[in-house]
mmCIF file of C-alpha atoms and ligand atoms in Angstrom:
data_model
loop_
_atom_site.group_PDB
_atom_site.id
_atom_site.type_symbol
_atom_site.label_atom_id
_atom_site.label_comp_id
_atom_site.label_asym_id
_atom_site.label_seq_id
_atom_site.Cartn_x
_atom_site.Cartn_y
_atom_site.Cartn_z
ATOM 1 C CA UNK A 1 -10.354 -35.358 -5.199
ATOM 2 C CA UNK A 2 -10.462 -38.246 -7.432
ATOM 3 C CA UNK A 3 -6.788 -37.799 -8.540
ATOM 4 C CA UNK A 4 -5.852 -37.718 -4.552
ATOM 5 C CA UNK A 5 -8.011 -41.039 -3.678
ATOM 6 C CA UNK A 6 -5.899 -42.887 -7.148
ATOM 7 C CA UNK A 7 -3.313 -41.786 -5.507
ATOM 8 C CA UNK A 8 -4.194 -43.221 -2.159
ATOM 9 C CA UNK A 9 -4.712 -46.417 -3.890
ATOM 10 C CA UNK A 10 -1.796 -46.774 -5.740
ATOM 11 C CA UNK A 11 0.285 -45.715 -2.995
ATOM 12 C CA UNK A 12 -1.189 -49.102 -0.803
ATOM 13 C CA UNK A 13 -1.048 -51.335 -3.244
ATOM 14 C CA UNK A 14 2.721 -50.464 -4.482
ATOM 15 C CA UNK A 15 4.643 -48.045 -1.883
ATOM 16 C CA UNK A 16 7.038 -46.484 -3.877
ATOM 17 C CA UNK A 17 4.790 -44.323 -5.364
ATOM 18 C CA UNK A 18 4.549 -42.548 -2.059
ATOM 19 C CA UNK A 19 7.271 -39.605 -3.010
ATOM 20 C CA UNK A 20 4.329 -39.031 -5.641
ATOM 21 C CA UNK A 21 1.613 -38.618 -3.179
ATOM 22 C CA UNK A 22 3.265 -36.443 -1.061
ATOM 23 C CA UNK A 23 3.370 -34.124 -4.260
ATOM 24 C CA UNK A 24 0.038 -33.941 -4.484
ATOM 25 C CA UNK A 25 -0.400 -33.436 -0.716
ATOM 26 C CA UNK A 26 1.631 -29.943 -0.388
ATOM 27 C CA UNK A 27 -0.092 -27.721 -2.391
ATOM 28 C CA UNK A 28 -0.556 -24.003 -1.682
ATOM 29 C CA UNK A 29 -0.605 -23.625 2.301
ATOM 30 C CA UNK A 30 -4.267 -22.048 2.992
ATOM 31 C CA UNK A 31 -4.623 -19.342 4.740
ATOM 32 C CA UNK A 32 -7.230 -17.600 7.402
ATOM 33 C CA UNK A 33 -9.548 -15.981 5.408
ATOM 34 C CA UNK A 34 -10.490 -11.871 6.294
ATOM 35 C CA UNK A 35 -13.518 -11.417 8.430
ATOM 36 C CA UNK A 36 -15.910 -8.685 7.705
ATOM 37 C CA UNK A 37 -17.445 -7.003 11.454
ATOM 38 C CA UNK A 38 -20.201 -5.009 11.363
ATOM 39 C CA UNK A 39 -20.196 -3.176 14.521
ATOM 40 C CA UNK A 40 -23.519 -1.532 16.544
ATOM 41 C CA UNK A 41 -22.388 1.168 19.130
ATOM 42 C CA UNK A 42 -24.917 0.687 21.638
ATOM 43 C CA UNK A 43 -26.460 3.300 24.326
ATOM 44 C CA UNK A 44 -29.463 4.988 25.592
ATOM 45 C CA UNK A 45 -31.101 7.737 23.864
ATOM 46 C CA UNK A 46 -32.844 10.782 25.814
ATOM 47 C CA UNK A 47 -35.332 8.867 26.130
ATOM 48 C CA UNK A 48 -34.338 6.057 27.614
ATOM 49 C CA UNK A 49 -34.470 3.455 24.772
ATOM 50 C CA UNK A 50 -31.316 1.375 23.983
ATOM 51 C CA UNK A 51 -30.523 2.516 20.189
ATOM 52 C CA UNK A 52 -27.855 2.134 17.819
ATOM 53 C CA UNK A 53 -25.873 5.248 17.117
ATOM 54 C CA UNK A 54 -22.846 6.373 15.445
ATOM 55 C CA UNK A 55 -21.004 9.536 15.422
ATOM 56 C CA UNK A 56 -18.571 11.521 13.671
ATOM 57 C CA UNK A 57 -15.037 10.804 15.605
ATOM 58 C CA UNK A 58 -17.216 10.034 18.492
ATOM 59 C CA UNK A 59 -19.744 12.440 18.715
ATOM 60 C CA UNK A 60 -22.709 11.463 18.627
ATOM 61 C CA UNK A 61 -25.387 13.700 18.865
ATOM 62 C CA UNK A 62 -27.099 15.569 15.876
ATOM 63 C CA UNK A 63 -25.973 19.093 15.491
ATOM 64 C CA UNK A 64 -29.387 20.989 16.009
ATOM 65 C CA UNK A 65 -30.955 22.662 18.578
ATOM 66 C CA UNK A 66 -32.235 19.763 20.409
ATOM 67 C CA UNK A 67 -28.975 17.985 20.196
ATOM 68 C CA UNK A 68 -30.199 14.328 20.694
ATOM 69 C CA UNK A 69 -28.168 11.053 20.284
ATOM 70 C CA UNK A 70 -28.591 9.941 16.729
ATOM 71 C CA UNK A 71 -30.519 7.126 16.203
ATOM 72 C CA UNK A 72 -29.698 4.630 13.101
ATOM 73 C CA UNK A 73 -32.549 1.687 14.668
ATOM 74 C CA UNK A 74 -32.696 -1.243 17.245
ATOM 75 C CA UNK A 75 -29.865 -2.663 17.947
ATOM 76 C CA UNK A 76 -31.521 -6.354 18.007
ATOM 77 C CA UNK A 77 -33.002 -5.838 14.685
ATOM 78 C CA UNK A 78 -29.792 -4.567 12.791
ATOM 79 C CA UNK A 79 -27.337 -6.857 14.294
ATOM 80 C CA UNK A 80 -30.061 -9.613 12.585
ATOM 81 C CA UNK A 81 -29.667 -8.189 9.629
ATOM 82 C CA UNK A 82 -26.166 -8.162 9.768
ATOM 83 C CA UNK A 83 -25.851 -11.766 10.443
ATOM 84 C CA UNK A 84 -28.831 -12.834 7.208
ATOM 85 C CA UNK A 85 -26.642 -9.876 5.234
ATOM 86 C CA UNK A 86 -22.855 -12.005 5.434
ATOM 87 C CA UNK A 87 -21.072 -10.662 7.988
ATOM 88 C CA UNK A 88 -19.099 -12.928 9.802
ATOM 89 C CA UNK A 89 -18.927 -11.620 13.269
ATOM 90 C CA UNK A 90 -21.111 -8.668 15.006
ATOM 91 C CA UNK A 91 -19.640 -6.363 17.945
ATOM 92 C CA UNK A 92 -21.959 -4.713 20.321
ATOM 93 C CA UNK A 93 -20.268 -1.540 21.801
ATOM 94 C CA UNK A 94 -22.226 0.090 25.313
ATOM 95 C CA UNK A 95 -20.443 3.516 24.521
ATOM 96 C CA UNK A 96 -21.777 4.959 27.739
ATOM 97 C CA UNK A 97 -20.641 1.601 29.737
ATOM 98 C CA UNK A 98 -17.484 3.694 31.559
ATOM 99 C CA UNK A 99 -20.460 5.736 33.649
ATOM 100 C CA UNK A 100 -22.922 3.254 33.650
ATOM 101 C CA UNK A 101 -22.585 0.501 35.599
ATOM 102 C CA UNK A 102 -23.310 -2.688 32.562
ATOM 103 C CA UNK A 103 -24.917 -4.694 35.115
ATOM 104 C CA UNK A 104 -27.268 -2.390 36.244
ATOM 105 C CA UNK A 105 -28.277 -1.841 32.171
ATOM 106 C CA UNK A 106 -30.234 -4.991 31.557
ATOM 107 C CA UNK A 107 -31.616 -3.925 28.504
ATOM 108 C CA UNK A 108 -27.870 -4.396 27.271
ATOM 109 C CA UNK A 109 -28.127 -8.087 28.307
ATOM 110 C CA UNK A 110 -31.476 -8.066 27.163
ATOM 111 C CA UNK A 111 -30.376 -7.052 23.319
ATOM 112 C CA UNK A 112 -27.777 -9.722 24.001
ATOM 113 C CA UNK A 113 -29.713 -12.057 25.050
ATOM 114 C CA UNK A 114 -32.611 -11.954 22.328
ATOM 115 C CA UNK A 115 -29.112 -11.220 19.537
ATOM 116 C CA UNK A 116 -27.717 -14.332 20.309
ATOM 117 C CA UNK A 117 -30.823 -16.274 19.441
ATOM 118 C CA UNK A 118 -31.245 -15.578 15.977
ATOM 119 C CA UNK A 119 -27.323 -14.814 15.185
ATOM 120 C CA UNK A 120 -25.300 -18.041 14.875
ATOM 121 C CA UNK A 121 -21.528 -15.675 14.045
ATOM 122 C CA UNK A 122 -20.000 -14.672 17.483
ATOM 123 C CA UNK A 123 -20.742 -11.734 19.005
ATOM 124 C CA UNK A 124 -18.196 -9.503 20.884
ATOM 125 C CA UNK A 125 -19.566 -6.596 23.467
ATOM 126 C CA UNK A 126 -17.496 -4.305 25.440
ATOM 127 C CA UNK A 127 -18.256 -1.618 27.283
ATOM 128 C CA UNK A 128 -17.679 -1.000 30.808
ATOM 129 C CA UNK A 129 -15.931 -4.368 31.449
ATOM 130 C CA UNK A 130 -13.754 -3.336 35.091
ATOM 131 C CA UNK A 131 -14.136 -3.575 38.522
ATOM 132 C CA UNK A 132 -16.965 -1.761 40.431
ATOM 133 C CA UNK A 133 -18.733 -0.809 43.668
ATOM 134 C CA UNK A 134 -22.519 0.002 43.170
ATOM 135 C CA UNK A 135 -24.208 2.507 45.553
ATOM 136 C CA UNK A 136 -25.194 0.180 47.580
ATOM 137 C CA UNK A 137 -21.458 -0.679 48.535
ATOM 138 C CA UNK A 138 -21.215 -3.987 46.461
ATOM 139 C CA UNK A 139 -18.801 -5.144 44.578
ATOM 140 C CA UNK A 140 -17.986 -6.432 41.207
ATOM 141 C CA UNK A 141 -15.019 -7.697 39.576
ATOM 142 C CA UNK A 142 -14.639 -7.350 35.876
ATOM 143 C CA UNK A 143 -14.843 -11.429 35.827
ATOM 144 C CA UNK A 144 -18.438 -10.977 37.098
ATOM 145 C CA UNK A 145 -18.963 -8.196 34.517
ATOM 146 C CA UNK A 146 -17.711 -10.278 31.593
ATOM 147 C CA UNK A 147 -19.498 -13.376 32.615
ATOM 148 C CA UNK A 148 -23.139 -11.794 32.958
ATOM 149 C CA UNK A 149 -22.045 -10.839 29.225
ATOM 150 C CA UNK A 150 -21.167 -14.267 28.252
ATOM 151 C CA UNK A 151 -23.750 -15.748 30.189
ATOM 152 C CA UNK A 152 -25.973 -13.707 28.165
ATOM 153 C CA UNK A 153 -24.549 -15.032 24.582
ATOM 154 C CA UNK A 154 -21.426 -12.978 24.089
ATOM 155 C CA UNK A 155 -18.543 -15.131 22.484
ATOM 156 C CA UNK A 156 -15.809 -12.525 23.651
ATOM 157 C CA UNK A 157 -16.012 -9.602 25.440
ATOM 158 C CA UNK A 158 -13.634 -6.096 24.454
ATOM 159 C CA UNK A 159 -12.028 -4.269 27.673
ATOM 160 C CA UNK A 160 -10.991 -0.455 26.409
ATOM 161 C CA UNK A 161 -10.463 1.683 29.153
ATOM 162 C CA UNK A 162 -9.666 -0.539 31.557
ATOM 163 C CA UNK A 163 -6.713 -1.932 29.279
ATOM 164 C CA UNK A 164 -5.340 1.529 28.995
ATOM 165 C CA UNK A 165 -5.128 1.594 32.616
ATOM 166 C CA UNK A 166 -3.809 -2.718 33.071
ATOM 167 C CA UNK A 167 -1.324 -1.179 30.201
ATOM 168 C CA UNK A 168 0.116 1.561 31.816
ATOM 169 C CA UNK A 169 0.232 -0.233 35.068
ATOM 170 C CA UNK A 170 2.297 -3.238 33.917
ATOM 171 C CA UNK A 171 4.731 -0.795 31.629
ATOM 172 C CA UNK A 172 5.359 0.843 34.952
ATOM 173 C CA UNK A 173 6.058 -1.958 36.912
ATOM 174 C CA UNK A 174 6.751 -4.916 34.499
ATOM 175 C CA UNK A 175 4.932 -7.141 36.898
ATOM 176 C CA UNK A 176 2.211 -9.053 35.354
ATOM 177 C CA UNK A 177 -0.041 -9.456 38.704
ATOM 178 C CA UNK A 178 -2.856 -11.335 37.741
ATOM 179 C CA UNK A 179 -5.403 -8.910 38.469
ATOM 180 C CA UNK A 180 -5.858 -6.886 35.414
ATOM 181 C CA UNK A 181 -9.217 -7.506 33.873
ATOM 182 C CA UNK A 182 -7.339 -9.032 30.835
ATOM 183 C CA UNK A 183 -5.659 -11.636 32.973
ATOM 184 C CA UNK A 184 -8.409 -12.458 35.123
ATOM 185 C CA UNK A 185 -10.938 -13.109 31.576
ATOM 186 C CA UNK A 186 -8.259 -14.975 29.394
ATOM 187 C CA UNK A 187 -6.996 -16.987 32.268
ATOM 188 C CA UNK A 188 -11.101 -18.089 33.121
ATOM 189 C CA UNK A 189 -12.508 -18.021 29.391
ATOM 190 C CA UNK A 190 -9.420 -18.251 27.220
ATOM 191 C CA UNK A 191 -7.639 -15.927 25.114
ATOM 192 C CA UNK A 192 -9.441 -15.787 22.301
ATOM 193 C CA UNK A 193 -12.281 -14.311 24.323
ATOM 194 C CA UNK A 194 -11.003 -11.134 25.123
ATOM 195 C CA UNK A 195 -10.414 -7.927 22.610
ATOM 196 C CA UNK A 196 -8.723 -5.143 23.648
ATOM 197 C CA UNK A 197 -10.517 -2.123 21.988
ATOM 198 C CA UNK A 198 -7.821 0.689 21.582
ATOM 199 C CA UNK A 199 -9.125 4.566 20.975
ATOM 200 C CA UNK A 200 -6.046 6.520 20.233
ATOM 201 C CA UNK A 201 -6.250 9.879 18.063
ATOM 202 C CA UNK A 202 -3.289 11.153 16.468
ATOM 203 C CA UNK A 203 -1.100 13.811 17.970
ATOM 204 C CA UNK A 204 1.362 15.286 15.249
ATOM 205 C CA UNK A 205 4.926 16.333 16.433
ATOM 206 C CA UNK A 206 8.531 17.710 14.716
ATOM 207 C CA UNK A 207 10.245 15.016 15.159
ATOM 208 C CA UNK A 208 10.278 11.194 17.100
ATOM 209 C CA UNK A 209 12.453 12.726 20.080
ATOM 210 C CA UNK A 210 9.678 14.927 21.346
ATOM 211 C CA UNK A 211 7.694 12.235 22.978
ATOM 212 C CA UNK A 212 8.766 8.471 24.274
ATOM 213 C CA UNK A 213 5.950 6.723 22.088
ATOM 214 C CA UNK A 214 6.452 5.292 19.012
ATOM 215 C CA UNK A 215 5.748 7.615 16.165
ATOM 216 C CA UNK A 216 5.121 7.218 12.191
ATOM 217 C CA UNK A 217 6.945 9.300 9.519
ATOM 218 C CA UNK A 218 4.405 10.818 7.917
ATOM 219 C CA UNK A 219 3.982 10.809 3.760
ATOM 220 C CA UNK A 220 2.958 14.131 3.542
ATOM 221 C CA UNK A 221 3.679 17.026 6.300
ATOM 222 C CA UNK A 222 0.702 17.644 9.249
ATOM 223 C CA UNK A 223 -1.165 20.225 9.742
ATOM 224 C CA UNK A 224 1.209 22.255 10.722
ATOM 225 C CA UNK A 225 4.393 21.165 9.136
ATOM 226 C CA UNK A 226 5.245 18.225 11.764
ATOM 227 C CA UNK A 227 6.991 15.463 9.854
ATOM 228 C CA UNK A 228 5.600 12.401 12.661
ATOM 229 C CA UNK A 229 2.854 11.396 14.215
ATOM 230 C CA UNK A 230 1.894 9.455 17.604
ATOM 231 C CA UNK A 231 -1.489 7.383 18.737
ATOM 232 C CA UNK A 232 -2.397 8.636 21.808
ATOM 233 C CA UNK A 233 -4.461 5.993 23.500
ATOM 234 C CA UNK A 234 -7.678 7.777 25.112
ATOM 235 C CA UNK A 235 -10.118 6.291 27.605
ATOM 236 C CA UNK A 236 -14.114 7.251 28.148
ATOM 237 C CA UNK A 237 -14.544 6.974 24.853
ATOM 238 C CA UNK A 238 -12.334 9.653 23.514
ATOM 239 C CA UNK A 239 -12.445 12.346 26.285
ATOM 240 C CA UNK A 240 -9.436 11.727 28.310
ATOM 241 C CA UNK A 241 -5.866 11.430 26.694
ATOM 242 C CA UNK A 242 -3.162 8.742 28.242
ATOM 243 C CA UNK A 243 0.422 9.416 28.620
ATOM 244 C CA UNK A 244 1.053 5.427 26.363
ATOM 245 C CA UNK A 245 0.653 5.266 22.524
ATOM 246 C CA UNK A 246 -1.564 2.573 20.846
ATOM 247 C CA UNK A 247 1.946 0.630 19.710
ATOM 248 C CA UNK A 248 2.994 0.470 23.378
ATOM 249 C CA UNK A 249 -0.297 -0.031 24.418
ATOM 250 C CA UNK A 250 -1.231 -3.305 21.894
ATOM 251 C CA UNK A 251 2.642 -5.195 23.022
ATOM 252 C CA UNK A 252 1.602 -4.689 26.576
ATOM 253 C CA UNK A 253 -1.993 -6.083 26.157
ATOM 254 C CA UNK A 254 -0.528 -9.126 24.113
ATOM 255 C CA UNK A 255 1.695 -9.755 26.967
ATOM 256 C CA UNK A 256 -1.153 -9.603 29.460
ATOM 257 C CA UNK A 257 -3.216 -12.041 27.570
ATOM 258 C CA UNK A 258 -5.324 -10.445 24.781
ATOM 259 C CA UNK A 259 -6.403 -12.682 22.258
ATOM 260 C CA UNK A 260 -7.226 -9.685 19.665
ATOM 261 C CA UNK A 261 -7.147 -6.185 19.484
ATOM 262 C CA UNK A 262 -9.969 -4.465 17.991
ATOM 263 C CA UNK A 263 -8.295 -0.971 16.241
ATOM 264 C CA UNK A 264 -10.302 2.128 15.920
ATOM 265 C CA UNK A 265 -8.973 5.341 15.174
ATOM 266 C CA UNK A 266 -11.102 8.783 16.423
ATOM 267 C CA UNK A 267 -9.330 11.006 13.319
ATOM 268 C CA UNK A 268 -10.912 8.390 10.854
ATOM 269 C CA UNK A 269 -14.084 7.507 12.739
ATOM 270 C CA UNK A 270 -17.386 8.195 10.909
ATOM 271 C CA UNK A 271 -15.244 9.648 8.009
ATOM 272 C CA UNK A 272 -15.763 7.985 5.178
ATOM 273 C CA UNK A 273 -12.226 8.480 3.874
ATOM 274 C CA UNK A 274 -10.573 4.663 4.748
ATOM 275 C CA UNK A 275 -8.890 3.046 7.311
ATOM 276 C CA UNK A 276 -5.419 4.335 8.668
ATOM 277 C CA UNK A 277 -2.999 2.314 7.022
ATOM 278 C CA UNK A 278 -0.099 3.473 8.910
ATOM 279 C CA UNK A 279 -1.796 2.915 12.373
ATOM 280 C CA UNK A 280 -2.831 -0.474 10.997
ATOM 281 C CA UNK A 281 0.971 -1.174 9.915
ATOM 282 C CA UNK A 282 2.062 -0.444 13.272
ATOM 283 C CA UNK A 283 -0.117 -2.270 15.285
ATOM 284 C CA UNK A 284 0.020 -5.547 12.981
ATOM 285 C CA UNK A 285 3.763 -5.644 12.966
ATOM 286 C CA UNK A 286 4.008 -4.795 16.557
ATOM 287 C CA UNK A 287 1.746 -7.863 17.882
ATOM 288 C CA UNK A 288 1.248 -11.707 16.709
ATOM 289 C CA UNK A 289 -2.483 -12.004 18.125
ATOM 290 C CA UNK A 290 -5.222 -11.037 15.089
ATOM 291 C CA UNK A 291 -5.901 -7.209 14.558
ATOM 292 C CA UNK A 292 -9.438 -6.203 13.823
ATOM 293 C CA UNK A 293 -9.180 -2.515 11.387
ATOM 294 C CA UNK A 294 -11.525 -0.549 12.500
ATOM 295 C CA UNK A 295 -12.963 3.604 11.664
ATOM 296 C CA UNK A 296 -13.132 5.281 8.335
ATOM 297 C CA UNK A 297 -14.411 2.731 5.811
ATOM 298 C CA UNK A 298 -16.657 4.354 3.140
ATOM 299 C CA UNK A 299 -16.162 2.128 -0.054
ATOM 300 C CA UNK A 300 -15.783 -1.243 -0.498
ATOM 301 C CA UNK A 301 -12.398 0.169 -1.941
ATOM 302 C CA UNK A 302 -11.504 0.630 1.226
ATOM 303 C CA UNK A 303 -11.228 -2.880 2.693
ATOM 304 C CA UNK A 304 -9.086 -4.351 0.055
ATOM 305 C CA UNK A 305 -6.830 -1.487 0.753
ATOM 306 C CA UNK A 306 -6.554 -2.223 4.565
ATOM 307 C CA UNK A 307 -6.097 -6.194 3.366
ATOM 308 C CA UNK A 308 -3.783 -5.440 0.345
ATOM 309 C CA UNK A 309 -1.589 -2.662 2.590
ATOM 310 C CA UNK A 310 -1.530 -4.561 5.937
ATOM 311 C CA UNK A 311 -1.597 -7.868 7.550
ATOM 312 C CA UNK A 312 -4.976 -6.576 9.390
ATOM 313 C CA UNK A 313 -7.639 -9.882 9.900
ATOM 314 C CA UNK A 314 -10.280 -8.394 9.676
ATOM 315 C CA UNK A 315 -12.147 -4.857 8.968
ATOM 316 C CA UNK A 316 -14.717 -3.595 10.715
ATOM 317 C CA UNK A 317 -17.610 -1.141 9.670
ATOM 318 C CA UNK A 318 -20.306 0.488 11.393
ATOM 319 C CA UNK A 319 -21.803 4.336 9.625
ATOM 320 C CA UNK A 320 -21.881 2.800 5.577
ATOM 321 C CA UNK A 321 -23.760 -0.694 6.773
ATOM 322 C CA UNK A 322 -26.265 1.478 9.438
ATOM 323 C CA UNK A 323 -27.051 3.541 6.251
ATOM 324 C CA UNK A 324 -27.497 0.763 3.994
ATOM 325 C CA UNK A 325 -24.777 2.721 1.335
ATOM 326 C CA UNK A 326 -22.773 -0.393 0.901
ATOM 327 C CA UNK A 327 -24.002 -3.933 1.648
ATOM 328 C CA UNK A 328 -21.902 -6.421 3.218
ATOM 329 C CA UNK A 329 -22.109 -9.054 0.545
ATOM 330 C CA UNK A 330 -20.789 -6.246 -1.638
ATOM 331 C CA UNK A 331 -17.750 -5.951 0.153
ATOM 332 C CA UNK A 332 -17.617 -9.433 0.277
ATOM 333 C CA UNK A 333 -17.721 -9.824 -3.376
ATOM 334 C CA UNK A 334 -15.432 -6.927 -4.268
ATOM 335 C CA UNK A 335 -12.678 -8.818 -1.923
ATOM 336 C CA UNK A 336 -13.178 -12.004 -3.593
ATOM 337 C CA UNK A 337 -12.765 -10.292 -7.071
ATOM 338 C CA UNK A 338 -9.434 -8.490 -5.862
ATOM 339 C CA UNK A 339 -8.121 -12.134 -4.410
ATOM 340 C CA UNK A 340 -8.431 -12.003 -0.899
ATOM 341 C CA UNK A 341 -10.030 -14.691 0.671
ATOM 342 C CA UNK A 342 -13.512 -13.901 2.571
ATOM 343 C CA UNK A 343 -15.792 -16.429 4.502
ATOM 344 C CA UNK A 344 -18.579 -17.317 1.837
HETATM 345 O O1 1PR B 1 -13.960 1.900 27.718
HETATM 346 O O2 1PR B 1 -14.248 -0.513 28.156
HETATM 347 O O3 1PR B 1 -16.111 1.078 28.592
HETATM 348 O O4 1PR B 1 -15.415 0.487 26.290
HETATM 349 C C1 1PR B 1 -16.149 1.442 25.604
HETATM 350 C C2 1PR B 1 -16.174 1.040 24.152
HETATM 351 O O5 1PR B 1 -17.052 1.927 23.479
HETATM 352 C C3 1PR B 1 -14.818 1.128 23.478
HETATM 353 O O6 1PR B 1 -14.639 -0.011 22.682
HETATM 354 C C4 1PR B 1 -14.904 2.369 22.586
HETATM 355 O O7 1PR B 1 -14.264 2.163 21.352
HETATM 356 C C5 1PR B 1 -16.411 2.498 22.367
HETATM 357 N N1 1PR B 1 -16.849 3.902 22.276
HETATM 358 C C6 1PR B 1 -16.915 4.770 23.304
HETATM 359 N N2 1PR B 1 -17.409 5.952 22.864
HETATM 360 C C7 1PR B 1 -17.641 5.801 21.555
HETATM 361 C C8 1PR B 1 -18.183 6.847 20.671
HETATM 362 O O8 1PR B 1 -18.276 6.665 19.444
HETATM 363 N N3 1PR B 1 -18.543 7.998 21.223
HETATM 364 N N4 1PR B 1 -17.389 4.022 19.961
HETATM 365 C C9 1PR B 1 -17.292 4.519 21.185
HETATM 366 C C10 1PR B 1 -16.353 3.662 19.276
HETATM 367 C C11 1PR B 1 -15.756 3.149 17.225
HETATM 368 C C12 1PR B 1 -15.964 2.013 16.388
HETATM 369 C C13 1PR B 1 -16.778 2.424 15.209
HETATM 370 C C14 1PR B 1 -15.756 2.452 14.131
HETATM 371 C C15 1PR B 1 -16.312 2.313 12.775
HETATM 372 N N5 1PR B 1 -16.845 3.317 18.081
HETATM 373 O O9 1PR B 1 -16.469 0.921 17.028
HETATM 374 O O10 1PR B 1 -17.809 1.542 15.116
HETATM 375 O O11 1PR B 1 -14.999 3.642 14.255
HETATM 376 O O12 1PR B 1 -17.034 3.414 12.410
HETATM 377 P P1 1PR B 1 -17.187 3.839 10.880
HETATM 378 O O13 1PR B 1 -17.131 2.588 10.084
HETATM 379 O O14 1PR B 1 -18.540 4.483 10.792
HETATM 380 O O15 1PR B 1 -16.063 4.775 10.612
HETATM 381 P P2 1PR B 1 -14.911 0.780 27.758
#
């Protein structure tokens, strides 16, 4: 500091030292430091109380007899935590927000609402962000879906099924209409407000000529001898396959006007085992917006893996932060020790 004001100094009172000064100006470039997401999938339990639940590649019900939705607390509690524990942003996903209408669940806006008075890091939610006709024969557009959630203290909102379907419509036609729920929210609230979330599962095959999607040579052969793999995208949170792969799926999105895609993987999800690096690859060197890594992270290990192996920028975490087996700040502090640059 001192060194730069001298500088400064000399540099007015006797110009030519000015080649000098522009030394000391151009030092390393910085960069955008990684962003650790805790994420709090979001929806109703049997007995009609908002909770925050996680599954096991999307299930998320217990295995016993009764078969309830697990329940890992309140959803406005934990993301508080979150935001005292380090984490730099918080996502709220309403899993059950394709069949319920998010409007008509105010206790979702409620949670966001009471969230965004105690946490000052921005807060995503998605779920259920489309067009829709209530029974009473009104409708919504996704624009008045996504502002409720903004009015309610969301700083971007995350469109998943709905961008499967924008996706595959403007692959088909190569017309960019407007009207997609990602062009309608970036061109209103900006870019950088809307995620696409992307759900695709892997489907293994011989070789890349069996399907049109783009596939991944796999390290070591699948389960039954297939040498590739594809990312089928899925919508309804996992139950219906789409004929477009997640690397088709995240150039088309850009195009449309995502700001960030938001990369889960159902294999991985709940696992424990890490993030997959090759779907993480492929995504990050098929798009220029930010890619969030999301599904699979059990160790702190894990996230300067996904950082180290891929240009990912930022990882995301919900099962090892709901059951308090690794802190934030510990991931936080392992990244720092490894070199990678973290929000402090
Ligand atoms: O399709 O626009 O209504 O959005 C629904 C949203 O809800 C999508 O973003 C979709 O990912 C999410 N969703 C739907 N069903 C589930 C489910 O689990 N049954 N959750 C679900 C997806 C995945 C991640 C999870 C990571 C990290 N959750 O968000 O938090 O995999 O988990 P881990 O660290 O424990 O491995 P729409």
């Amino acid at each position: 500091m001192l060194e730069v004001g001298l500088a400064l100094l000399r540099n007015f009172l006797c110009p030519s030292t000015k080649s000098k000064l522009k030394r000391l100006e151009s030092g390393k470039a910085s960069r955008l430091a990684k962003r650790v997401i805790a994420c709090l999938d979001v929806r109703a339990n049997d007995s009609g109380d908002l909770v925050v639940t996680k599954g096991d590649q999307y299930d998320v019900r217990e295995h016993t007899d009764e078969n309830e939705v697990r329940n890992l607390g309140k959803p406005v509690e934990l993301a508080g935590q979150y935001y005292s524990d380090g984490a730099d942003e918080v996502t709220f996903l309403n899993i059950t927000g394709f069949r319920d209408f998010p409007l008509g669940d105010l206790p979702m806006l409620q949670v966001l609402r009471y969230t965004s008075e105690n946490v000052f890091v921005p807060l995503a939610v998605g779920g259920g962000i489309r067009d829709f006709t209530d029974a009473n024969g009104r409708y919504y557009s996704c624009l008045e879906v996504a502002s409720e959630y903004f009015r309610s203290g969301a700083d971007k909102i995350s469109i998943g099924s709905d961008a499967v379907y924008a996706a595959e419509t403007y692959l088909k036609t190569g017309v960019k209409t407007g009207q997609s729920s990602i062009e309608q929210i970036s061109t209103v609230y900006g870019k950088q407000a809307v995620v696409v979330s992307i759900d695709p599962r892997r489907l293994y095959v011989k070789s890349p000529e069996e399907v049109e999607f783009k596939t991944v040579k796999l390290r070591s052969p699948g389960p039954h001898g297939e040498y590739y793999v594809w990312y089928q995208c899925t919508i309804n949170g996992g139950r219906e396959g789409r004929p477009i792969g997640a690397y088709e799926l995240a150039k088309a999105v850009e195009e449309l006007g995502a700001g960030e895609i938001l990369l889960n993987c159902i294999d991985c999800d709940g696992q424990g085992q890490g993030f997959d690096i090759d779907l993480i690859r492929l995504i990050t060197d098929a798009v220029s917006i930010p890619v969030i890594a999301s599904s699979g992270a059990g160790a702190v290990e894990h996230f300067s893996e996904v950082f180290q192996k891929t240009s990912a920028s930022a990882a995301l975490a919900a099962g090892i932060f709901h059951r308090r087996e690794v802190p934030i700040l510990s991931v936080k502090k392992h990244l720092l020790e490894n070199g990678i640059e973290v929000r402090s």
